[in-house]
PDB file of C-alpha atoms and ligand atoms in Angstrom:
ATOM      1  CA  MET A 174      -8.757 -20.354 -23.066  1.00  0.00           C
ATOM      2  CA  ALA A 175      -5.422 -21.198 -23.755  1.00  0.00           C
ATOM      3  CA  GLU A 176      -3.795 -20.621 -27.309  1.00  0.00           C
ATOM      4  CA  LYS A 177      -3.271 -23.952 -29.004  1.00  0.00           C
ATOM      5  CA  ILE A 178      -0.915 -23.524 -31.780  1.00  0.00           C
ATOM      6  CA  LEU A 179      -0.290 -25.430 -35.070  1.00  0.00           C
ATOM      7  CA  VAL A 180       2.983 -25.095 -36.743  1.00  0.00           C
ATOM      8  CA  LEU A 181       3.200 -26.558 -40.306  1.00  0.00           C
ATOM      9  CA  GLY A 182       6.419 -27.051 -41.751  1.00  0.00           C
ATOM     10  CA  SER A 183       7.956 -27.367 -38.105  1.00  0.00           C
ATOM     11  CA  SER A 184      11.026 -29.455 -39.156  1.00  0.00           C
ATOM     12  CA  GLY A 185      12.118 -26.633 -41.878  1.00  0.00           C
ATOM     13  CA  GLN A 186      14.321 -23.563 -41.516  1.00  0.00           C
ATOM     14  CA  ILE A 187      11.939 -21.245 -39.830  1.00  0.00           C
ATOM     15  CA  GLY A 188       9.727 -24.166 -38.296  1.00  0.00           C
ATOM     16  CA  THR A 189      12.628 -25.400 -36.094  1.00  0.00           C
ATOM     17  CA  ASP A 190      13.330 -22.074 -34.397  1.00  0.00           C
ATOM     18  CA  LEU A 191       9.615 -21.106 -34.224  1.00  0.00           C
ATOM     19  CA  VAL A 192       8.589 -24.316 -32.564  1.00  0.00           C
ATOM     20  CA  ASP A 193      11.395 -23.808 -29.945  1.00  0.00           C
ATOM     21  CA  HIS A 194      10.468 -20.107 -29.385  1.00  0.00           C
ATOM     22  CA  LEU A 195       6.673 -20.734 -29.130  1.00  0.00           C
ATOM     23  CA  ARG A 196       7.107 -23.775 -26.741  1.00  0.00           C
ATOM     24  CA  GLU A 197       8.946 -21.414 -24.350  1.00  0.00           C
ATOM     25  CA  ALA A 198       6.527 -18.864 -24.442  1.00  0.00           C
ATOM     26  CA  TYR A 199       3.180 -20.826 -24.518  1.00  0.00           C
ATOM     27  CA  GLY A 200       4.221 -24.075 -23.096  1.00  0.00           C
ATOM     28  CA  ASN A 201       5.283 -27.399 -24.825  1.00  0.00           C
ATOM     29  CA  ASP A 202       1.876 -29.064 -24.757  1.00  0.00           C
ATOM     30  CA  ASN A 203       0.226 -25.761 -26.384  1.00  0.00           C
ATOM     31  CA  VAL A 204       2.324 -25.812 -29.580  1.00  0.00           C
ATOM     32  CA  ILE A 205       1.613 -28.657 -32.195  1.00  0.00           C
ATOM     33  CA  ALA A 206       4.620 -29.277 -34.286  1.00  0.00           C
ATOM     34  CA  SER A 207       3.792 -30.909 -37.606  1.00  0.00           C
ATOM     35  CA  ASP A 208       5.586 -31.900 -40.611  1.00  0.00           C
ATOM     36  CA  LEU A 209       5.563 -34.470 -43.471  1.00  0.00           C
ATOM     37  CA  ARG A 210       8.722 -35.725 -42.479  1.00  0.00           C
ATOM     38  CA  ALA A 211       9.001 -37.855 -39.328  1.00  0.00           C
ATOM     39  CA  PRO A 212      10.381 -35.785 -36.224  1.00  0.00           C
ATOM     40  CA  SER A 213      13.590 -36.101 -34.386  1.00  0.00           C
ATOM     41  CA  ALA A 214      13.574 -38.136 -31.361  1.00  0.00           C
ATOM     42  CA  GLU A 215      14.317 -34.911 -29.526  1.00  0.00           C
ATOM     43  CA  ARG A 216      11.363 -33.032 -31.212  1.00  0.00           C
ATOM     44  CA  LEU A 217       9.028 -35.970 -30.426  1.00  0.00           C
ATOM     45  CA  ALA A 218       9.806 -36.034 -26.585  1.00  0.00           C
ATOM     46  CA  GLN A 219       9.592 -32.498 -26.406  1.00  0.00           C
ATOM     47  CA  GLY A 220       5.804 -31.992 -27.201  1.00  0.00           C
ATOM     48  CA  PRO A 221       2.810 -32.851 -29.529  1.00  0.00           C
ATOM     49  CA  PHE A 222       3.717 -33.658 -33.132  1.00  0.00           C
ATOM     50  CA  GLU A 223       1.513 -34.649 -36.059  1.00  0.00           C
ATOM     51  CA  GLN A 224       3.025 -36.018 -39.306  1.00  0.00           C
ATOM     52  CA  LEU A 225       0.647 -34.212 -41.650  1.00  0.00           C
ATOM     53  CA  ASN A 226       0.423 -33.840 -45.428  1.00  0.00           C
ATOM     54  CA  ALA A 227      -0.873 -30.164 -45.507  1.00  0.00           C
ATOM     55  CA  MET A 228      -2.303 -30.777 -49.064  1.00  0.00           C
ATOM     56  CA  ASP A 229      -4.780 -33.466 -47.379  1.00  0.00           C
ATOM     57  CA  ALA A 230      -7.676 -31.260 -46.513  1.00  0.00           C
ATOM     58  CA  GLN A 231      -9.459 -34.025 -44.157  1.00  0.00           C
ATOM     59  CA  ALA A 232      -6.092 -35.003 -42.586  1.00  0.00           C
ATOM     60  CA  ALA A 233      -5.598 -31.287 -41.772  1.00  0.00           C
ATOM     61  CA  PHE A 234      -9.061 -30.850 -40.329  1.00  0.00           C
ATOM     62  CA  GLU A 235      -8.785 -33.912 -37.950  1.00  0.00           C
ATOM     63  CA  VAL A 236      -5.533 -32.436 -36.657  1.00  0.00           C
ATOM     64  CA  ILE A 237      -7.166 -29.052 -35.909  1.00  0.00           C
ATOM     65  CA  LYS A 238     -10.013 -30.692 -34.099  1.00  0.00           C
ATOM     66  CA  LYS A 239      -8.138 -32.985 -32.259  1.00  0.00           C
ATOM     67  CA  HIS A 240      -5.962 -30.469 -30.715  1.00  0.00           C
ATOM     68  CA  GLY A 241      -8.769 -27.855 -30.521  1.00  0.00           C
ATOM     69  CA  VAL A 242      -6.203 -25.658 -32.573  1.00  0.00           C
ATOM     70  CA  THR A 243      -6.831 -21.772 -32.257  1.00  0.00           C
ATOM     71  CA  GLN A 244      -3.703 -20.600 -34.377  1.00  0.00           C
ATOM     72  CA  VAL A 245      -1.828 -21.634 -37.257  1.00  0.00           C
ATOM     73  CA  TYR A 246       1.542 -20.788 -38.667  1.00  0.00           C
ATOM     74  CA  HIS A 247       1.631 -22.136 -42.173  1.00  0.00           C
ATOM     75  CA  LEU A 248       5.160 -22.514 -43.355  1.00  0.00           C
ATOM     76  CA  VAL A 249       5.042 -25.342 -45.721  1.00  0.00           C
ATOM     77  CA  ALA A 250       6.166 -24.182 -49.265  1.00  0.00           C
ATOM     78  CA  MET A 251       8.396 -25.187 -52.379  1.00  0.00           C
ATOM     79  CA  LEU A 252      11.089 -22.457 -52.500  1.00  0.00           C
ATOM     80  CA  SER A 253      12.026 -20.561 -55.545  1.00  0.00           C
ATOM     81  CA  ALA A 254      15.084 -22.888 -56.977  1.00  0.00           C
ATOM     82  CA  THR A 255      13.040 -26.045 -56.535  1.00  0.00           C
ATOM     83  CA  ALA A 256       9.687 -24.671 -57.803  1.00  0.00           C
ATOM     84  CA  GLU A 257      11.538 -23.414 -61.086  1.00  0.00           C
ATOM     85  CA  LYS A 258      12.362 -27.266 -61.682  1.00  0.00           C
ATOM     86  CA  MET A 259       8.817 -28.568 -60.859  1.00  0.00           C
ATOM     87  CA  PRO A 260       6.506 -25.544 -61.586  1.00  0.00           C
ATOM     88  CA  MET A 261       3.171 -27.283 -61.430  1.00  0.00           C
ATOM     89  CA  LYS A 262       3.982 -29.201 -58.089  1.00  0.00           C
ATOM     90  CA  GLY A 263       5.432 -26.192 -56.652  1.00  0.00           C
ATOM     91  CA  TRP A 264       2.231 -24.042 -57.431  1.00  0.00           C
ATOM     92  CA  ASP A 265      -0.026 -27.018 -56.264  1.00  0.00           C
ATOM     93  CA  LEU A 266       1.862 -27.564 -52.906  1.00  0.00           C
ATOM     94  CA  ASN A 267       2.068 -23.626 -52.224  1.00  0.00           C
ATOM     95  CA  MET A 268      -1.663 -22.873 -53.176  1.00  0.00           C
ATOM     96  CA  THR A 269      -3.573 -25.943 -52.155  1.00  0.00           C
ATOM     97  CA  SER A 270      -1.990 -26.055 -48.763  1.00  0.00           C
ATOM     98  CA  LEU A 271      -2.902 -22.540 -48.210  1.00  0.00           C
ATOM     99  CA  PHE A 272      -6.406 -22.906 -49.430  1.00  0.00           C
ATOM    100  CA  ASN A 273      -6.834 -25.864 -47.174  1.00  0.00           C
ATOM    101  CA  PHE A 274      -6.163 -23.808 -44.207  1.00  0.00           C
ATOM    102  CA  LEU A 275      -7.914 -20.609 -45.314  1.00  0.00           C
ATOM    103  CA  GLU A 276     -11.145 -22.788 -45.788  1.00  0.00           C
ATOM    104  CA  MET A 277     -10.968 -24.147 -42.244  1.00  0.00           C
ATOM    105  CA  ALA A 278     -10.391 -20.475 -40.991  1.00  0.00           C
ATOM    106  CA  ARG A 279     -13.473 -18.988 -42.972  1.00  0.00           C
ATOM    107  CA  GLU A 280     -15.512 -21.949 -41.382  1.00  0.00           C
ATOM    108  CA  LYS A 281     -14.369 -20.989 -38.028  1.00  0.00           C
ATOM    109  CA  HIS A 282     -12.477 -23.921 -37.022  1.00  0.00           C
ATOM    110  CA  PHE A 283      -9.586 -21.807 -35.546  1.00  0.00           C
ATOM    111  CA  LYS A 284      -9.096 -17.931 -35.265  1.00  0.00           C
ATOM    112  CA  LYS A 285      -5.807 -16.913 -36.610  1.00  0.00           C
ATOM    113  CA  MET A 286      -3.569 -17.514 -39.339  1.00  0.00           C
ATOM    114  CA  TYR A 287       0.052 -16.644 -40.410  1.00  0.00           C
ATOM    115  CA  TRP A 288       1.109 -17.333 -44.000  1.00  0.00           C
ATOM    116  CA  PRO A 289       4.269 -16.036 -45.239  1.00  0.00           C
ATOM    117  CA  SER A 290       5.264 -14.306 -48.330  1.00  0.00           C
ATOM    118  CA  SER A 291       8.642 -13.259 -49.605  1.00  0.00           C
ATOM    119  CA  ILE A 292      10.943 -10.564 -51.581  1.00  0.00           C
ATOM    120  CA  ALA A 293      10.138 -13.199 -54.370  1.00  0.00           C
ATOM    121  CA  ALA A 294       6.740 -11.692 -54.837  1.00  0.00           C
ATOM    122  CA  PHE A 295       8.422  -8.675 -56.293  1.00  0.00           C
ATOM    123  CA  GLY A 296      10.036  -8.707 -59.758  1.00  0.00           C
ATOM    124  CA  PRO A 297      12.293  -7.046 -62.597  1.00  0.00           C
ATOM    125  CA  GLN A 298      10.109  -3.844 -62.768  1.00  0.00           C
ATOM    126  CA  THR A 299       9.811  -3.307 -58.972  1.00  0.00           C
ATOM    127  CA  PRO A 300      12.028  -0.440 -57.724  1.00  0.00           C
ATOM    128  CA  LYS A 301      15.032  -2.448 -56.386  1.00  0.00           C
ATOM    129  CA  GLU A 302      16.547   0.099 -53.664  1.00  0.00           C
ATOM    130  CA  ASN A 303      14.366   0.472 -50.795  1.00  0.00           C
ATOM    131  CA  THR A 304      11.486  -1.308 -52.277  1.00  0.00           C
ATOM    132  CA  PRO A 305       8.162   0.298 -50.947  1.00  0.00           C
ATOM    133  CA  GLN A 306       5.363  -1.861 -49.625  1.00  0.00           C
ATOM    134  CA  LEU A 307       3.134  -0.627 -52.097  1.00  0.00           C
ATOM    135  CA  THR A 308       4.710  -0.809 -55.706  1.00  0.00           C
ATOM    136  CA  VAL A 309       4.850  -2.597 -58.985  1.00  0.00           C
ATOM    137  CA  MET A 310       4.845  -6.489 -58.353  1.00  0.00           C
ATOM    138  CA  ASP A 311       5.764  -8.712 -61.511  1.00  0.00           C
ATOM    139  CA  PRO A 312       7.208 -11.853 -60.056  1.00  0.00           C
ATOM    140  CA  GLY A 313       9.144 -13.992 -62.481  1.00  0.00           C
ATOM    141  CA  THR A 314       9.173 -17.479 -60.704  1.00  0.00           C
ATOM    142  CA  VAL A 315       6.637 -19.778 -59.979  1.00  0.00           C
ATOM    143  CA  TYR A 316       7.501 -19.383 -56.247  1.00  0.00           C
ATOM    144  CA  GLY A 317       7.070 -15.687 -56.600  1.00  0.00           C
ATOM    145  CA  ILE A 318       3.732 -15.930 -58.525  1.00  0.00           C
ATOM    146  CA  SER A 319       2.568 -18.104 -55.665  1.00  0.00           C
ATOM    147  CA  LYS A 320       3.533 -15.954 -52.994  1.00  0.00           C
ATOM    148  CA  LEU A 321       1.725 -12.761 -54.798  1.00  0.00           C
ATOM    149  CA  ALA A 322      -1.279 -14.871 -55.244  1.00  0.00           C
ATOM    150  CA  GLY A 323      -1.348 -16.182 -51.868  1.00  0.00           C
ATOM    151  CA  GLU A 324      -0.920 -12.508 -50.509  1.00  0.00           C
ATOM    152  CA  LEU A 325      -3.953 -11.356 -52.443  1.00  0.00           C
ATOM    153  CA  TRP A 326      -6.033 -14.486 -51.226  1.00  0.00           C
ATOM    154  CA  CYS A 327      -5.111 -13.826 -47.563  1.00  0.00           C
ATOM    155  CA  ASP A 328      -6.432 -10.283 -47.994  1.00  0.00           C
ATOM    156  CA  TYR A 329      -9.618 -11.524 -49.717  1.00  0.00           C
ATOM    157  CA  TYR A 330     -10.461 -13.774 -46.946  1.00  0.00           C
ATOM    158  CA  PHE A 331      -9.860 -11.007 -44.522  1.00  0.00           C
ATOM    159  CA  LYS A 332     -11.925  -8.616 -46.246  1.00  0.00           C
ATOM    160  CA  LYS A 333     -14.803 -10.828 -47.320  1.00  0.00           C
ATOM    161  CA  TYR A 334     -14.667 -13.406 -44.584  1.00  0.00           C
ATOM    162  CA  GLY A 335     -13.110 -11.801 -41.761  1.00  0.00           C
ATOM    163  CA  VAL A 336     -10.471 -14.204 -41.374  1.00  0.00           C
ATOM    164  CA  ASP A 337      -7.521 -12.994 -39.168  1.00  0.00           C
ATOM    165  CA  THR A 338      -4.916 -13.559 -41.832  1.00  0.00           C
ATOM    166  CA  ARG A 339      -1.278 -12.075 -41.018  1.00  0.00           C
ATOM    167  CA  GLY A 340       1.912 -12.265 -43.049  1.00  0.00           C
ATOM    168  CA  LEU A 341       5.286 -10.898 -43.958  1.00  0.00           C
ATOM    169  CA  ARG A 342       7.652 -10.823 -47.031  1.00  0.00           C
ATOM    170  CA  TYR A 343      10.503 -12.524 -45.667  1.00  0.00           C
ATOM    171  CA  PRO A 344      14.052 -11.649 -47.179  1.00  0.00           C
ATOM    172  CA  GLY A 345      16.593 -14.321 -47.429  1.00  0.00           C
ATOM    173  CA  LEU A 346      16.944 -15.880 -43.952  1.00  0.00           C
ATOM    174  CA  ILE A 347      20.061 -17.072 -42.283  1.00  0.00           C
ATOM    175  CA  SER A 348      20.188 -19.354 -39.409  1.00  0.00           C
ATOM    176  CA  TYR A 349      22.531 -22.127 -37.893  1.00  0.00           C
ATOM    177  CA  LYS A 350      20.054 -24.739 -36.574  1.00  0.00           C
ATOM    178  CA  THR A 351      18.454 -25.819 -39.603  1.00  0.00           C
ATOM    179  CA  GLU A 352      19.732 -25.187 -43.292  1.00  0.00           C
ATOM    180  CA  PRO A 353      17.230 -23.881 -45.770  1.00  0.00           C
ATOM    181  CA  GLY A 354      16.197 -26.073 -48.887  1.00  0.00           C
ATOM    182  CA  GLY A 355      15.743 -25.000 -52.437  1.00  0.00           C
ATOM    183  CA  GLY A 356      15.986 -21.260 -52.051  1.00  0.00           C
ATOM    184  CA  THR A 357      18.012 -18.835 -54.108  1.00  0.00           C
ATOM    185  CA  THR A 358      19.399 -17.150 -50.819  1.00  0.00           C
ATOM    186  CA  ASP A 359      20.643 -20.420 -49.348  1.00  0.00           C
ATOM    187  CA  TYR A 360      24.265 -19.310 -50.569  1.00  0.00           C
ATOM    188  CA  ALA A 361      24.207 -17.006 -47.405  1.00  0.00           C
ATOM    189  CA  VAL A 362      23.900 -20.069 -45.025  1.00  0.00           C
ATOM    190  CA  ASP A 363      25.908 -22.572 -47.245  1.00  0.00           C
ATOM    191  CA  ILE A 364      28.924 -19.978 -46.882  1.00  0.00           C
ATOM    192  CA  PHE A 365      29.088 -20.296 -43.369  1.00  0.00           C
ATOM    193  CA  HIS A 366      28.989 -24.108 -43.192  1.00  0.00           C
ATOM    194  CA  LYS A 367      32.198 -24.047 -45.448  1.00  0.00           C
ATOM    195  CA  ALA A 368      33.872 -21.191 -43.717  1.00  0.00           C
ATOM    196  CA  VAL A 369      33.789 -23.116 -40.365  1.00  0.00           C
ATOM    197  CA  LYS A 370      35.079 -26.171 -41.746  1.00  0.00           C
ATOM    198  CA  GLY A 371      37.998 -24.410 -42.748  1.00  0.00           C
ATOM    199  CA  GLU A 372      36.945 -24.686 -46.539  1.00  0.00           C
ATOM    200  CA  ASP A 373      36.611 -22.146 -49.303  1.00  0.00           C
ATOM    201  CA  TYR A 374      33.097 -21.764 -50.862  1.00  0.00           C
ATOM    202  CA  SER A 375      32.076 -21.752 -54.416  1.00  0.00           C
ATOM    203  CA  CYS A 376      29.191 -19.382 -54.842  1.00  0.00           C
ATOM    204  CA  PHE A 377      26.180 -19.743 -57.042  1.00  0.00           C
ATOM    205  CA  LEU A 378      25.328 -15.977 -57.279  1.00  0.00           C
ATOM    206  CA  SER A 379      27.537 -13.446 -58.730  1.00  0.00           C
ATOM    207  CA  GLU A 380      29.755 -11.459 -56.302  1.00  0.00           C
ATOM    208  CA  ASP A 381      27.689  -8.122 -56.674  1.00  0.00           C
ATOM    209  CA  ARG A 382      24.255  -9.621 -56.338  1.00  0.00           C
ATOM    210  CA  ARG A 383      22.862  -7.464 -53.432  1.00  0.00           C
ATOM    211  CA  LEU A 384      19.773  -9.178 -51.519  1.00  0.00           C
ATOM    212  CA  PRO A 385      18.031  -8.156 -48.509  1.00  0.00           C
ATOM    213  CA  MET A 386      18.782 -10.558 -45.560  1.00  0.00           C
ATOM    214  CA  MET A 387      17.424 -11.102 -42.071  1.00  0.00           C
ATOM    215  CA  TYR A 388      18.967 -13.344 -39.199  1.00  0.00           C
ATOM    216  CA  MET A 389      16.624 -16.035 -37.828  1.00  0.00           C
ATOM    217  CA  PRO A 390      16.044 -14.487 -34.297  1.00  0.00           C
ATOM    218  CA  ASP A 391      14.691 -11.397 -35.894  1.00  0.00           C
ATOM    219  CA  ALA A 392      12.843 -13.464 -38.364  1.00  0.00           C
ATOM    220  CA  ILE A 393      11.089 -15.243 -35.414  1.00  0.00           C
ATOM    221  CA  LYS A 394      10.687 -11.964 -33.593  1.00  0.00           C
ATOM    222  CA  ALA A 395       8.833 -10.361 -36.805  1.00  0.00           C
ATOM    223  CA  THR A 396       6.672 -13.658 -37.133  1.00  0.00           C
ATOM    224  CA  VAL A 397       5.567 -13.832 -33.504  1.00  0.00           C
ATOM    225  CA  GLY A 398       5.409 -10.173 -33.329  1.00  0.00           C
ATOM    226  CA  ILE A 399       3.031  -9.611 -36.097  1.00  0.00           C
ATOM    227  CA  MET A 400       0.671 -12.646 -34.692  1.00  0.00           C
ATOM    228  CA  GLU A 401       0.764 -11.315 -31.336  1.00  0.00           C
ATOM    229  CA  ALA A 402      -0.099  -7.651 -32.279  1.00  0.00           C
ATOM    230  CA  PRO A 403      -3.665  -6.466 -31.535  1.00  0.00           C
ATOM    231  CA  ALA A 404      -5.687  -6.877 -34.688  1.00  0.00           C
ATOM    232  CA  ASP A 405      -6.367  -3.164 -35.138  1.00  0.00           C
ATOM    233  CA  GLN A 406      -2.468  -2.384 -35.668  1.00  0.00           C
ATOM    234  CA  VAL A 407      -2.373  -5.116 -38.468  1.00  0.00           C
ATOM    235  CA  LYS A 408      -3.372  -2.540 -41.186  1.00  0.00           C
ATOM    236  CA  ILE A 409      -2.235  -4.799 -44.035  1.00  0.00           C
ATOM    237  CA  ARG A 410      -3.242  -7.985 -44.796  1.00  0.00           C
ATOM    238  CA  THR A 411      -1.681  -9.024 -47.906  1.00  0.00           C
ATOM    239  CA  SER A 412       1.838  -9.103 -46.330  1.00  0.00           C
ATOM    240  CA  TYR A 413       4.089  -6.711 -44.851  1.00  0.00           C
ATOM    241  CA  ASN A 414       7.652  -5.664 -45.912  1.00  0.00           C
ATOM    242  CA  VAL A 415      10.274  -6.419 -43.308  1.00  0.00           C
ATOM    243  CA  GLY A 416      14.002  -5.661 -43.397  1.00  0.00           C
ATOM    244  CA  ALA A 417      17.188  -6.023 -41.576  1.00  0.00           C
ATOM    245  CA  PHE A 418      20.236  -5.517 -43.687  1.00  0.00           C
ATOM    246  CA  SER A 419      21.408  -6.104 -47.153  1.00  0.00           C
ATOM    247  CA  PHE A 420      24.825  -7.403 -48.657  1.00  0.00           C
ATOM    248  CA  THR A 421      26.589  -8.941 -51.815  1.00  0.00           C
ATOM    249  CA  PRO A 422      28.376 -12.334 -51.502  1.00  0.00           C
ATOM    250  CA  LYS A 423      31.529 -10.503 -52.004  1.00  0.00           C
ATOM    251  CA  GLU A 424      30.771  -8.276 -48.942  1.00  0.00           C
ATOM    252  CA  LEU A 425      29.523 -11.275 -46.777  1.00  0.00           C
ATOM    253  CA  SER A 426      32.798 -13.032 -47.779  1.00  0.00           C
ATOM    254  CA  ALA A 427      35.033 -10.322 -46.772  1.00  0.00           C
ATOM    255  CA  ILE A 428      33.157  -9.919 -43.318  1.00  0.00           C
ATOM    256  CA  ILE A 429      33.529 -13.624 -42.777  1.00  0.00           C
ATOM    257  CA  GLU A 430      37.233 -13.773 -43.732  1.00  0.00           C
ATOM    258  CA  LYS A 431      37.966 -10.985 -40.821  1.00  0.00           C
ATOM    259  CA  GLU A 432      36.518 -13.748 -38.457  1.00  0.00           C
ATOM    260  CA  ILE A 433      38.052 -16.728 -40.074  1.00  0.00           C
ATOM    261  CA  PRO A 434      41.402 -15.387 -42.011  1.00  0.00           C
ATOM    262  CA  GLY A 435      42.185 -17.357 -45.154  1.00  0.00           C
ATOM    263  CA  PHE A 436      38.692 -17.804 -45.884  1.00  0.00           C
ATOM    264  CA  SER A 437      37.843 -17.043 -49.698  1.00  0.00           C
ATOM    265  CA  THR A 438      34.862 -17.429 -52.011  1.00  0.00           C
ATOM    266  CA  ASN A 439      35.051 -18.180 -55.698  1.00  0.00           C
ATOM    267  CA  TYR A 440      32.366 -17.580 -58.216  1.00  0.00           C
ATOM    268  CA  ASP A 441      32.899 -20.778 -60.409  1.00  0.00           C
ATOM    269  CA  ALA A 442      29.564 -22.232 -59.591  1.00  0.00           C
ATOM    270  CA  LEU A 443      27.094 -19.570 -60.992  1.00  0.00           C
ATOM    271  CA  ASP A 444      23.787 -21.001 -62.045  1.00  0.00           C
ATOM    272  CA  SER A 445      20.226 -20.093 -62.988  1.00  0.00           C
ATOM    273  CA  ARG A 446      19.845 -18.934 -59.335  1.00  0.00           C
ATOM    274  CA  ASP A 447      21.588 -15.806 -60.269  1.00  0.00           C
ATOM    275  CA  GLN A 448      18.975 -14.605 -62.773  1.00  0.00           C
ATOM    276  CA  ILE A 449      16.307 -15.418 -60.219  1.00  0.00           C
ATOM    277  CA  ALA A 450      18.092 -13.085 -57.731  1.00  0.00           C
ATOM    278  CA  ALA A 451      18.485 -10.573 -60.526  1.00  0.00           C
ATOM    279  CA  GLY A 452      14.731 -10.007 -60.366  1.00  0.00           C
ATOM    280  CA  TRP A 453      14.545  -9.443 -56.808  1.00  0.00           C
ATOM    281  CA  PRO A 454      14.822  -6.184 -54.565  1.00  0.00           C
ATOM    282  CA  SER A 455      18.326  -5.429 -53.000  1.00  0.00           C
ATOM    283  CA  SER A 456      17.029  -3.399 -49.960  1.00  0.00           C
ATOM    284  CA  ILE A 457      13.467  -3.129 -48.184  1.00  0.00           C
ATOM    285  CA  ASP A 458      11.414  -0.235 -47.031  1.00  0.00           C
ATOM    286  CA  ASP A 459       9.573  -1.548 -44.208  1.00  0.00           C
ATOM    287  CA  ARG A 460       8.508   1.673 -42.392  1.00  0.00           C
ATOM    288  CA  GLU A 461       4.728   0.504 -42.390  1.00  0.00           C
ATOM    289  CA  ALA A 462       5.541  -2.643 -40.153  1.00  0.00           C
ATOM    290  CA  ARG A 463       7.777  -0.663 -38.026  1.00  0.00           C
ATOM    291  CA  GLU A 464       4.949   2.193 -37.667  1.00  0.00           C
ATOM    292  CA  HIS A 465       2.039  -0.343 -37.436  1.00  0.00           C
ATOM    293  CA  TRP A 466       3.095  -3.008 -35.065  1.00  0.00           C
ATOM    294  CA  GLY A 467       6.335  -1.684 -33.832  1.00  0.00           C
ATOM    295  CA  TRP A 468       8.728  -4.000 -35.788  1.00  0.00           C
ATOM    296  CA  GLN A 469      12.490  -3.659 -35.316  1.00  0.00           C
ATOM    297  CA  PRO A 470      15.407  -5.898 -35.869  1.00  0.00           C
ATOM    298  CA  ASP A 471      18.067  -6.392 -33.374  1.00  0.00           C
ATOM    299  CA  PHE A 472      20.872  -7.827 -35.305  1.00  0.00           C
ATOM    300  CA  ASP A 473      22.887  -5.809 -37.958  1.00  0.00           C
ATOM    301  CA  LEU A 474      25.412  -7.700 -40.544  1.00  0.00           C
ATOM    302  CA  PRO A 475      28.487  -7.802 -38.358  1.00  0.00           C
ATOM    303  CA  THR A 476      26.660  -8.944 -35.259  1.00  0.00           C
ATOM    304  CA  MET A 477      24.730 -11.817 -37.280  1.00  0.00           C
ATOM    305  CA  VAL A 478      28.158 -13.206 -38.614  1.00  0.00           C
ATOM    306  CA  LYS A 479      29.709 -13.339 -35.316  1.00  0.00           C
ATOM    307  CA  ASP A 480      26.853 -14.969 -33.832  1.00  0.00           C
ATOM    308  CA  MET A 481      26.543 -17.562 -36.868  1.00  0.00           C
ATOM    309  CA  ILE A 482      30.263 -18.732 -36.599  1.00  0.00           C
ATOM    310  CA  LYS A 483      30.154 -18.806 -32.855  1.00  0.00           C
ATOM    311  CA  ASN A 484      27.064 -21.207 -32.970  1.00  0.00           C
ATOM    312  CA  LEU A 485      28.380 -23.249 -36.095  1.00  0.00           C
ATOM    313  CA  SER A 486      31.727 -23.805 -34.259  1.00  0.00           C
ATOM    314  CA  LYS A 487      30.131 -25.316 -31.255  1.00  0.00           C
TER     315      LYS A 487
HETATM  316  C1  AKB B 175      14.090 -18.342 -51.544  1.00  0.00           C
HETATM  317  O1  AKB B 175      15.369 -17.825 -51.704  1.00  0.00           O
HETATM  318  O2  AKB B 175      13.551 -18.921 -52.346  1.00  0.00           O
HETATM  319  C2  AKB B 175      13.559 -17.962 -50.247  1.00  0.00           C
HETATM  320  C3  AKB B 175      12.838 -16.599 -50.086  1.00  0.00           C
HETATM  321  C4  AKB B 175      13.732 -15.254 -50.501  1.00  0.00           C
HETATM  322  O3  AKB B 175      11.805 -16.623 -50.239  1.00  0.00           O
HETATM  323  N1  AKB B 175      14.503 -17.741 -49.249  1.00  0.00           N
END
């Protein structure tokens, strides 16, 4: 039987690239894009789309049944900076939407579910350098608490009910197709938009705030990689560490300046996001993902910067 794949949050930063990738691999008609927001005309013409509030269990159930969905990529979330402004709403969205789909998977309405975690699930007491898979986790944000709780619930549904849950702890993600919204790592995308317009950038993180990051093609590779891995290779059902490279705003700015001479960054716009970032790892040890199901990134920092500038300049 052909797989029928539902992507929740299909208009978001990850969803946009993921739907394109999955449609190429599985065929347009086998990938159902879904978002709270109305789709672009281009997206609508490309394949099936369902406008859906992932908090609405009944509406979600109807979409699963209507399309005979076999796999779900659940990418609906309120990110770190926005959830700090509306903690209860952030918690509610992140957890209720997760439970709606975990419950449908428990009742065997579909087979396999992807749910992303994040480096935000770590906290100030976590070892910062080469943060291991299994370590202290004391998240200090609502988003991070929801990610850690969600990881544990995914593991619980796997162990208790046999639901095939799979997940990754994303670092900051950098992409040119869609801008992120409401995250702490968003600066690493904003900076490119300013640079290609010939403008300087005012950064909201301090110049030495080092964070793990990944280019979107690698994030898609990891996401689809874990979903397509044979079940016995997925030995961790909370969520896997995945890394690519790390940098500070100052280092990123210097590399961009090599490509776009005259570009510069100031640090006049520091805000509370700098404190959020201070509680996160600066680099990630992802050996389990590499050993268990063969994860390996393709892009390093210089190749990512060149590719971002090339695509945004088009
Ligand atoms: C955020 O900054 O909130 C996200 C994340 C690291 O999960 N990009």
